[in-house]
mmCIF file of N, CA and C in Angstrom:
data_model
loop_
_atom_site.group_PDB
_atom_site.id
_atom_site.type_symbol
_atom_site.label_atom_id
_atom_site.label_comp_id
_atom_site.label_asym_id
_atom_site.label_seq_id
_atom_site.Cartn_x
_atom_site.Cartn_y
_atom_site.Cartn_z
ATOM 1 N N UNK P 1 157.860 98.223 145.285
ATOM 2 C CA UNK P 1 156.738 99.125 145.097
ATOM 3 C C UNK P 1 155.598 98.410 144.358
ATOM 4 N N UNK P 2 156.014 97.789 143.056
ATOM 5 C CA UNK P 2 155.150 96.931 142.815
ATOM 6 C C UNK P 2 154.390 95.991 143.601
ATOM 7 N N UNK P 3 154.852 95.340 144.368
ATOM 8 C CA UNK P 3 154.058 94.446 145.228
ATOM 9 C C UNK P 3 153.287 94.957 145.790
ATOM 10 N N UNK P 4 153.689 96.170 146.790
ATOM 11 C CA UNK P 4 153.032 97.068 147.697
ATOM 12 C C UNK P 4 151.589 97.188 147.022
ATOM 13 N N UNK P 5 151.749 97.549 145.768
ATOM 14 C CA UNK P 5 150.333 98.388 144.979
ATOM 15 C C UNK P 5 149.389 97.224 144.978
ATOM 16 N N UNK P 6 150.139 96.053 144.341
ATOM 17 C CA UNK P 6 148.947 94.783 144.551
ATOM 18 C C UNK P 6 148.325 94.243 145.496
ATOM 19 N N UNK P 7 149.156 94.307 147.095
ATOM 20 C CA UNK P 7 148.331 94.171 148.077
ATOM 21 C C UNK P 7 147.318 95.046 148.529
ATOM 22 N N UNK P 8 146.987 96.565 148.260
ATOM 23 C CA UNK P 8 146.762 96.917 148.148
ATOM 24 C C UNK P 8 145.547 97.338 147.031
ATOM 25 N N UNK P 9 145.406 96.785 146.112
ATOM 26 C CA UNK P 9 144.997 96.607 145.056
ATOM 27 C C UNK P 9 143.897 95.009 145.477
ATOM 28 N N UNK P 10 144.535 94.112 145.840
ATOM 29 C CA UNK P 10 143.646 92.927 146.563
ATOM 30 C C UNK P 10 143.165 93.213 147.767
ATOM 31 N N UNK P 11 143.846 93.649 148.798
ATOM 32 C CA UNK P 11 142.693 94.310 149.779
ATOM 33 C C UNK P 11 141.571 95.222 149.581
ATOM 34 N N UNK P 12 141.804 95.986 148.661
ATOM 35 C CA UNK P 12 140.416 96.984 148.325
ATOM 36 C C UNK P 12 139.432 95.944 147.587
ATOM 37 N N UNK P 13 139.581 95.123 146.918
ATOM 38 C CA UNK P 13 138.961 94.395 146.374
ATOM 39 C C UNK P 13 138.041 92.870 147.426
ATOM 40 N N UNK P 14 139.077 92.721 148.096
ATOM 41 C CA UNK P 14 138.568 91.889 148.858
ATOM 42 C C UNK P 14 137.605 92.509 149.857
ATOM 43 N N UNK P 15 137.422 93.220 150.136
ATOM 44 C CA UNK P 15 136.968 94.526 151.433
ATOM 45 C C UNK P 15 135.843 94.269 150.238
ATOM 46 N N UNK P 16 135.750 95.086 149.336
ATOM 47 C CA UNK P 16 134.685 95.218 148.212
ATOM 48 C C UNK P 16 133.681 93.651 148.105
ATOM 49 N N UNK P 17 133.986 92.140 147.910
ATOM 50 C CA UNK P 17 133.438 91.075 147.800
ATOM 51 C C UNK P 17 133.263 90.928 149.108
ATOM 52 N N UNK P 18 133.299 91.241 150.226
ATOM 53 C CA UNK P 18 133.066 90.657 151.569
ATOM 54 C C UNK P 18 131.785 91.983 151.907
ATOM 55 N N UNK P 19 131.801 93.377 151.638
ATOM 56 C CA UNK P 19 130.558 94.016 151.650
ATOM 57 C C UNK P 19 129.523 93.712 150.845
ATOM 58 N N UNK P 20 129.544 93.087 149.630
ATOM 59 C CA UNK P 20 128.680 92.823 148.450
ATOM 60 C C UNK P 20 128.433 91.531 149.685
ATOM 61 N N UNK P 21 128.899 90.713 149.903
ATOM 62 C CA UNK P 21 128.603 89.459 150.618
ATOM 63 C C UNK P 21 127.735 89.833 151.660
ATOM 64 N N UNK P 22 127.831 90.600 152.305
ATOM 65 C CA UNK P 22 127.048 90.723 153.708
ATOM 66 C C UNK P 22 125.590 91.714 153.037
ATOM 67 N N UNK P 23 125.481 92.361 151.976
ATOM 68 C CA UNK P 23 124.883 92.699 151.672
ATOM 69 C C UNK P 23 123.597 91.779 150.895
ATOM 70 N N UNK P 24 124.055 90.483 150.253
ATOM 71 C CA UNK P 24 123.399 89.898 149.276
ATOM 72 C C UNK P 24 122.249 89.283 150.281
ATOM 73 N N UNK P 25 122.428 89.033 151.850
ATOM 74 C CA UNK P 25 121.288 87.965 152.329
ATOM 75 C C UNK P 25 120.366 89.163 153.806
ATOM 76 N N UNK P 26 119.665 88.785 153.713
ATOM 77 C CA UNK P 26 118.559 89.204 154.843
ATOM 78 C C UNK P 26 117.833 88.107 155.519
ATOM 79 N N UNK P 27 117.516 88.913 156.819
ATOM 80 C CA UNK P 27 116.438 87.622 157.857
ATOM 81 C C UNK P 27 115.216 87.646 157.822
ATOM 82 N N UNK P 28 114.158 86.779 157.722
ATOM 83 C CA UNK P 28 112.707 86.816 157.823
ATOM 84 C C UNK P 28 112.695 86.523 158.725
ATOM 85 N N UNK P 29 112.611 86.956 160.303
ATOM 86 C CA UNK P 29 112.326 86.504 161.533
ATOM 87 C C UNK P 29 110.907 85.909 161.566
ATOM 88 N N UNK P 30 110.317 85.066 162.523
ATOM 89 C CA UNK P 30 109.069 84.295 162.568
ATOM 90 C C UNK P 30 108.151 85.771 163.017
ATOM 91 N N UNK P 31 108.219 86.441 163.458
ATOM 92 C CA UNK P 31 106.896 87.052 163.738
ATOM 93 C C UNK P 31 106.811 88.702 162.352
ATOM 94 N N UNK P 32 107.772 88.248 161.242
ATOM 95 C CA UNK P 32 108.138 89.202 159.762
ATOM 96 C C UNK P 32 107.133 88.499 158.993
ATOM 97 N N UNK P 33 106.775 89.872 157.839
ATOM 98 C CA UNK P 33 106.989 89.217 156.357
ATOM 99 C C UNK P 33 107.763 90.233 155.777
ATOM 100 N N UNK P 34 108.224 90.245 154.194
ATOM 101 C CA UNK P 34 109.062 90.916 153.586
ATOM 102 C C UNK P 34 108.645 91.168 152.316
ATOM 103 N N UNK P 35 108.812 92.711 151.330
ATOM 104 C CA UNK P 35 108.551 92.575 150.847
ATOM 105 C C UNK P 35 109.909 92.481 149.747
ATOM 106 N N UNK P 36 110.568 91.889 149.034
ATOM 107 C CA UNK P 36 111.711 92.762 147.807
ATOM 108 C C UNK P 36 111.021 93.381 146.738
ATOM 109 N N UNK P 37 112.022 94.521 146.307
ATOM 110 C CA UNK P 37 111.674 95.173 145.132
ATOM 111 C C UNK P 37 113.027 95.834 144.337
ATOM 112 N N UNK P 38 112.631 95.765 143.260
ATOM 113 C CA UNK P 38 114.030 95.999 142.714
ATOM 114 C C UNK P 38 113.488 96.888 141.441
ATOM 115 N N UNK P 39 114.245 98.190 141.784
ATOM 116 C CA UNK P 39 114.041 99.210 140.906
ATOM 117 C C UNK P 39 112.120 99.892 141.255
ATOM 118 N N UNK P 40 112.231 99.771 142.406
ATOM 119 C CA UNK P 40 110.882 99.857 142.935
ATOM 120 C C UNK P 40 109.237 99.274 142.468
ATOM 121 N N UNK P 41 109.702 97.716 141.973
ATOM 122 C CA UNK P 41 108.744 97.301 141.441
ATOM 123 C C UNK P 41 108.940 95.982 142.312
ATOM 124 N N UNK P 42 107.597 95.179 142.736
ATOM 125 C CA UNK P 42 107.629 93.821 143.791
ATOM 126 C C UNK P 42 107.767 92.813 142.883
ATOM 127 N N UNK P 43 109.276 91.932 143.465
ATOM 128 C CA UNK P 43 109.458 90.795 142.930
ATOM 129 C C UNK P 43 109.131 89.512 143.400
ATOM 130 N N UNK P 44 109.172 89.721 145.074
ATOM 131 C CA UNK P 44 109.494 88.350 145.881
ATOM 132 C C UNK P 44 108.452 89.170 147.014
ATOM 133 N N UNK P 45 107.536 88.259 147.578
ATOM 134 C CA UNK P 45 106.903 88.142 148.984
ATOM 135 C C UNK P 45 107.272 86.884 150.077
ATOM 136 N N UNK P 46 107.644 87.387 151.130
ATOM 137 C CA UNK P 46 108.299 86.707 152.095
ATOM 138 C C UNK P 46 107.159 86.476 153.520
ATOM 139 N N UNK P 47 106.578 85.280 153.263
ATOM 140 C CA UNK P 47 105.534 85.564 154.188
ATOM 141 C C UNK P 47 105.365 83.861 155.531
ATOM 142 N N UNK P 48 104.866 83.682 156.182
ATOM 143 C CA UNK P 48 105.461 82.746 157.649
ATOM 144 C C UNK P 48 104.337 81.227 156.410
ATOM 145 N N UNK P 49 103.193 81.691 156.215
ATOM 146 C CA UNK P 49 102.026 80.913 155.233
ATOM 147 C C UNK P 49 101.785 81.347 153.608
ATOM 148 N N UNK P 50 102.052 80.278 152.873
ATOM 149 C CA UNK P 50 101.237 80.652 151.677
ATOM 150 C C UNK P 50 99.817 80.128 151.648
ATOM 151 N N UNK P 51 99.232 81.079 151.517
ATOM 152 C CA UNK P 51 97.473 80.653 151.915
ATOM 153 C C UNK P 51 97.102 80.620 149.933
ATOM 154 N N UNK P 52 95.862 80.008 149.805
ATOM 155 C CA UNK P 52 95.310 80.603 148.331
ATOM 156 C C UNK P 52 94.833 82.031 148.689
ATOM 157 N N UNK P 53 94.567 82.351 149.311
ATOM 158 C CA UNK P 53 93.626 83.475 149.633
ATOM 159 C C UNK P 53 94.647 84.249 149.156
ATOM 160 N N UNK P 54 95.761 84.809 150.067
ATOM 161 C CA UNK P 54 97.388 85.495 149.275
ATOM 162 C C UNK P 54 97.297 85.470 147.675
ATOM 163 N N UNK P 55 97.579 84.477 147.051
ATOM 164 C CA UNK P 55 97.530 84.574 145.700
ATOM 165 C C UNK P 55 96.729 84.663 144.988
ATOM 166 N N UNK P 56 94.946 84.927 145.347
ATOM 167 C CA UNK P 56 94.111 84.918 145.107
ATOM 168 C C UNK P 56 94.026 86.776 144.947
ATOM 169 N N UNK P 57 94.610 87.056 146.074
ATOM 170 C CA UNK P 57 94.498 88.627 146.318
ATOM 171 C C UNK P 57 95.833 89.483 145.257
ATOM 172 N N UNK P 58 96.659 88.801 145.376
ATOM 173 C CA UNK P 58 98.168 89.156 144.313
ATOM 174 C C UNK P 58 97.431 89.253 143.110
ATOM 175 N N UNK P 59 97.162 87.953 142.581
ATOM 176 C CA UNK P 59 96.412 88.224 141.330
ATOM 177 C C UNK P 59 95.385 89.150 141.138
ATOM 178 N N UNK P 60 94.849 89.149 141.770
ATOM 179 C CA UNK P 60 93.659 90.512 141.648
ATOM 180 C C UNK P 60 93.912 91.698 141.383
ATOM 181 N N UNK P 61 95.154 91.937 142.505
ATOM 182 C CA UNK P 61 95.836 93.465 142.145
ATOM 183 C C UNK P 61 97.028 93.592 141.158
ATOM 184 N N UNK P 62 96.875 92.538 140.305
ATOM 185 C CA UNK P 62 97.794 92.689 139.199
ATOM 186 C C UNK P 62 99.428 92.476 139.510
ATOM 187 N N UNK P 63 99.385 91.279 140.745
ATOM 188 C CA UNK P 63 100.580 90.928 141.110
ATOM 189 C C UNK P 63 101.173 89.840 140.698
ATOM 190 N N UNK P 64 100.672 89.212 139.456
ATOM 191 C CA UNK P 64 100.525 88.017 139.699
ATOM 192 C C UNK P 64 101.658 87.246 139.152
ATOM 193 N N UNK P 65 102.732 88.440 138.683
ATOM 194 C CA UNK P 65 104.061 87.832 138.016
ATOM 195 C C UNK P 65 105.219 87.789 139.818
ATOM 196 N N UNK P 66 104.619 87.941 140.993
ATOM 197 C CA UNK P 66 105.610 87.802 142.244
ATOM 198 C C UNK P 66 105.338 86.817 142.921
ATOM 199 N N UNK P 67 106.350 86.231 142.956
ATOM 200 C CA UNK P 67 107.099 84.882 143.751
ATOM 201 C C UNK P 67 107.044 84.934 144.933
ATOM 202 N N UNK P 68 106.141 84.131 145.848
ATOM 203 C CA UNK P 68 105.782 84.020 147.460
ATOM 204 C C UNK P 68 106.490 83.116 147.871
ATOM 205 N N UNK P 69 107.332 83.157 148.922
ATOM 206 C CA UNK P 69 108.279 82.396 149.370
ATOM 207 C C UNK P 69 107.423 82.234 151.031
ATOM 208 N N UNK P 70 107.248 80.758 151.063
ATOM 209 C CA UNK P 70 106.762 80.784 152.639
ATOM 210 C C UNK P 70 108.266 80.415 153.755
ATOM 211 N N UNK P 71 108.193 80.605 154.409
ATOM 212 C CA UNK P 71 109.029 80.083 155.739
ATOM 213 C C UNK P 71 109.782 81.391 156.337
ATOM 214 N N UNK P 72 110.214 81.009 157.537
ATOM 215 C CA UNK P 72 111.375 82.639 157.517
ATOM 216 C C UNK P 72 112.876 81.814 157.826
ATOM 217 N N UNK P 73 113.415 82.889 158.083
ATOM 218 C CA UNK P 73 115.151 82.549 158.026
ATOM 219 C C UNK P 73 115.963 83.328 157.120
ATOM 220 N N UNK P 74 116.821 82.922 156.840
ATOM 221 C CA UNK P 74 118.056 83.388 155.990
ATOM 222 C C UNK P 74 117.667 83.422 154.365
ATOM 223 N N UNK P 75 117.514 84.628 153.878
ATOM 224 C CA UNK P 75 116.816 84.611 152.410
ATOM 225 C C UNK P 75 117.981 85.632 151.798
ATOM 226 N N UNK P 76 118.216 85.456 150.129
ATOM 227 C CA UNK P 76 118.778 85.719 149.227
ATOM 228 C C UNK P 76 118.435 87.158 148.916
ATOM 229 N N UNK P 77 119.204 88.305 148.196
ATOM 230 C CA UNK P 77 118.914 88.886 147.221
ATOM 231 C C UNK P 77 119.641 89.420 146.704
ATOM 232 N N UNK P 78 119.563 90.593 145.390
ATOM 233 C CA UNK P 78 121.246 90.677 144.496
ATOM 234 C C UNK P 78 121.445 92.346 145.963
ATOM 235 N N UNK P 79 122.463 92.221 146.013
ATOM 236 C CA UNK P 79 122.699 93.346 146.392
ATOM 237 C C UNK P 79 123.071 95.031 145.635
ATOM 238 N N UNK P 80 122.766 95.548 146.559
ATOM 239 C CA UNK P 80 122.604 96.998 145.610
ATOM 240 C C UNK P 80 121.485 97.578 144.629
ATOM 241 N N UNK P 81 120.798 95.998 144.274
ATOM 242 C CA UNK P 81 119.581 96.460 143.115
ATOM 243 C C UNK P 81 118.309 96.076 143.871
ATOM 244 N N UNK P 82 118.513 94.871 145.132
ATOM 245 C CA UNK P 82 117.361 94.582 145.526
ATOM 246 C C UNK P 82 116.635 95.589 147.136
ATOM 247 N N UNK P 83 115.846 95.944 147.323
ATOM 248 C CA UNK P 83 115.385 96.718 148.903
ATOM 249 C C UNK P 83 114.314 95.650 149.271
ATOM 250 N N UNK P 84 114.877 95.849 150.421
ATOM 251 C CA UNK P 84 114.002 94.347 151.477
ATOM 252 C C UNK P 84 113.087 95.698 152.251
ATOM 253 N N UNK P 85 111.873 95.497 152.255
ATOM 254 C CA UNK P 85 111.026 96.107 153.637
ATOM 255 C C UNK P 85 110.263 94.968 154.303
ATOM 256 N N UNK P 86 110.723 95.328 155.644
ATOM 257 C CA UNK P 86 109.461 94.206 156.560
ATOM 258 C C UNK P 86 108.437 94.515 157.057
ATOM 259 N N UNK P 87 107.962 93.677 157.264
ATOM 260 C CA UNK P 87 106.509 94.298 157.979
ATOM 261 C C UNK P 87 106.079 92.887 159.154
ATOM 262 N N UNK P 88 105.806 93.779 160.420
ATOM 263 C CA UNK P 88 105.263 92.839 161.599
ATOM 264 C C UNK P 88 103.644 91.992 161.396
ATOM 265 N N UNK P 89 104.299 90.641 161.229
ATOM 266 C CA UNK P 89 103.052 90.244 161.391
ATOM 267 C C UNK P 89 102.498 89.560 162.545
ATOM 268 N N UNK P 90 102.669 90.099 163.577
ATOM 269 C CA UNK P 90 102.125 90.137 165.021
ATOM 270 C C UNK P 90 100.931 90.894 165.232
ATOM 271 N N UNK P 91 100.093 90.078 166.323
ATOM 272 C CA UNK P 91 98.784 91.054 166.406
ATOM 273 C C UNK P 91 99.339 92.041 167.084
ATOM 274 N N UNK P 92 98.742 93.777 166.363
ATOM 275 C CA UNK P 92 99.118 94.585 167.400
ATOM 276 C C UNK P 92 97.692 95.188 167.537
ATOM 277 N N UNK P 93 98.124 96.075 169.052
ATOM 278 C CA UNK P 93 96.678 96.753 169.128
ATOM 279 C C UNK P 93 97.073 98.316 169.488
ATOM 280 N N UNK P 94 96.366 98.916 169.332
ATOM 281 C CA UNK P 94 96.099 100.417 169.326
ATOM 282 C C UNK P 94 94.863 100.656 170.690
ATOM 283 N N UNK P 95 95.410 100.698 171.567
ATOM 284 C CA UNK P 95 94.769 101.402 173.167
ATOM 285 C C UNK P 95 94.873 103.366 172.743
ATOM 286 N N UNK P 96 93.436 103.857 172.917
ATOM 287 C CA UNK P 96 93.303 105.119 173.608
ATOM 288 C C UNK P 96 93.033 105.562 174.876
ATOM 289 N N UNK P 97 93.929 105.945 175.427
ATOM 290 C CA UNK P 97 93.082 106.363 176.716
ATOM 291 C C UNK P 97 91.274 106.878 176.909
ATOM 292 N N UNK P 98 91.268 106.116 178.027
ATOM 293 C CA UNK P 98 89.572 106.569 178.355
ATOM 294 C C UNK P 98 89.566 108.256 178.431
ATOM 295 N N UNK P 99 88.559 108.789 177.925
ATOM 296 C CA UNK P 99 88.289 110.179 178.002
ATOM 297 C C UNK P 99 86.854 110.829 178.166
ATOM 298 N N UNK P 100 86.164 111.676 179.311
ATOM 299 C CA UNK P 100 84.989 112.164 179.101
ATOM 300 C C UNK P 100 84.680 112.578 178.209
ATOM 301 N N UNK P 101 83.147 112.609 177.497
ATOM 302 C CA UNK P 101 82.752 113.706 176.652
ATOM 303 C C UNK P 101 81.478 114.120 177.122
ATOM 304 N N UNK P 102 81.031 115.356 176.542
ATOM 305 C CA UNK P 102 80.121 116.159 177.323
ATOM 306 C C UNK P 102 79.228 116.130 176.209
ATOM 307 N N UNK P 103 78.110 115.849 176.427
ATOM 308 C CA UNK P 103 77.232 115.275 174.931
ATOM 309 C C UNK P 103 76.372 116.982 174.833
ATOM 310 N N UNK P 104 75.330 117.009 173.725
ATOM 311 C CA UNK P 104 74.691 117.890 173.694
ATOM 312 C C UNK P 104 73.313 118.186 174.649
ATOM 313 N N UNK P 105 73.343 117.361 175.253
ATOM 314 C CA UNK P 105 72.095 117.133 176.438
ATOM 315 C C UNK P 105 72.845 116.954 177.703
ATOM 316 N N UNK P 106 73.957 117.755 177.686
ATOM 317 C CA UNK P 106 74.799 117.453 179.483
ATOM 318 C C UNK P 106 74.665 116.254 180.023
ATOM 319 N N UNK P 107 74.884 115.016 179.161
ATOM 320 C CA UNK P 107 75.613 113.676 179.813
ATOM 321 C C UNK P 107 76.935 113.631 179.425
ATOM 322 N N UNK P 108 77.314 113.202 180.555
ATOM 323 C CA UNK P 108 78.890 113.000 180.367
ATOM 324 C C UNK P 108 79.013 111.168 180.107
ATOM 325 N N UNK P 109 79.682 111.066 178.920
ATOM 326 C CA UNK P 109 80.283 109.449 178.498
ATOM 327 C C UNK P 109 81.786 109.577 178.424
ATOM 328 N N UNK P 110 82.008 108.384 178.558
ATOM 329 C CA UNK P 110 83.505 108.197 178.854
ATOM 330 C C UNK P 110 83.796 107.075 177.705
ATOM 331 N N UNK P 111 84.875 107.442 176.872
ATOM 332 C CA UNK P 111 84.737 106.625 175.548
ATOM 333 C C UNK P 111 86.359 105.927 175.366
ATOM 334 N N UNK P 112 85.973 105.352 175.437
ATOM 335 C CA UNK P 112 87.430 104.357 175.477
ATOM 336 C C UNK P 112 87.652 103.249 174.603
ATOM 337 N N UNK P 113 88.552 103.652 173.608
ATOM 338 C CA UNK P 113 88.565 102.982 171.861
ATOM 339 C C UNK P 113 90.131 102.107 171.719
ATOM 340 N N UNK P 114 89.932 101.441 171.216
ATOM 341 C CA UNK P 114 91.004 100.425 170.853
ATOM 342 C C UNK P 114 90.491 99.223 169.833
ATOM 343 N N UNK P 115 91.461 98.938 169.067
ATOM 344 C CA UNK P 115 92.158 98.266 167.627
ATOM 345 C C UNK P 115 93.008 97.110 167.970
ATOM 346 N N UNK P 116 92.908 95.989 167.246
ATOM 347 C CA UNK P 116 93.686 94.941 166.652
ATOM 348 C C UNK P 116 93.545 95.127 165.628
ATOM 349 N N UNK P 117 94.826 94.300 164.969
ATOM 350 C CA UNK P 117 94.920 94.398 163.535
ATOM 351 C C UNK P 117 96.270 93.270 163.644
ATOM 352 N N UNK P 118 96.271 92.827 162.266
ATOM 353 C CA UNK P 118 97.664 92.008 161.858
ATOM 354 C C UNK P 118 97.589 91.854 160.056
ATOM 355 N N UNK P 119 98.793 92.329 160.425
ATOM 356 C CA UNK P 119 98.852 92.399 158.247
ATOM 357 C C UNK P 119 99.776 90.749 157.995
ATOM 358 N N UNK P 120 98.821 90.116 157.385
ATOM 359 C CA UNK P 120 98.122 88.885 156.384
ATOM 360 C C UNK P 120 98.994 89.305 155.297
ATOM 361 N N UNK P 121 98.963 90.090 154.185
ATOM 362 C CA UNK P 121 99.274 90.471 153.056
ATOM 363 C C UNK P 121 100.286 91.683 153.142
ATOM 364 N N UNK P 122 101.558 91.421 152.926
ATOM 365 C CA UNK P 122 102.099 92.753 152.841
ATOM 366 C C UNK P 122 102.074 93.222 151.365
#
């Protein structure tokens, strides 16, 4: 019986260090950046370039105690205390469909609006 309890006792435990394990690392894919925060305050920026402009802008907004990590891949953090959010830094665009409008002098225009954008700074 004794034995029983200890395998038992090391499997829950081992189960336990192998979830903490898969938990501790995250991916910065090439077209990511990332932000960590721990206890909802930014520690680490995960971004493809460190430009000056980036730390030029961190500092400004009173960021200037967070650590910019350039490259992507396989990155660190404690698990359980740290939250990873990503953000696409791919150009995206925003298409509206074309639509008439009927002006105040009965011309009809057809207005057809669209956006790029790519977030530089998460």
């Amino acid at each position: 019986m004794k034995g029983y309890i200890g395998r038992i006792t090391f499997g829950v435990i081992a189960l336990l260090l192998v979830i903490a394990a898969f938990g501790a690392f995250f991916e910065v894919n090439e077209g990511e950046s990332a932000i960590v925060q721990r206890f909802g305050r930014i520690v680490s920026v995960y971004v493809k370039y460190d430009t000056p402009e980036l730390r030029n802008q961190l500092q400004n907004a009173r960021y200037g105690d967070v650590t910019i990590h350039p490259g992507t891949g396989l990155r660190f953090k404690i698990p359980f205390i740290d939250t990873v959010t990503k953000y696409s830094s791919k150009l995206t665009t925003y298409d509206t469909p074309a639509r008439p409008v009927i002006t105040s002098n009965k011309k009809q225009l057809i207005f057809d609006n669209n956006a790029q954008w790519r977030i530089m700074n998460p």
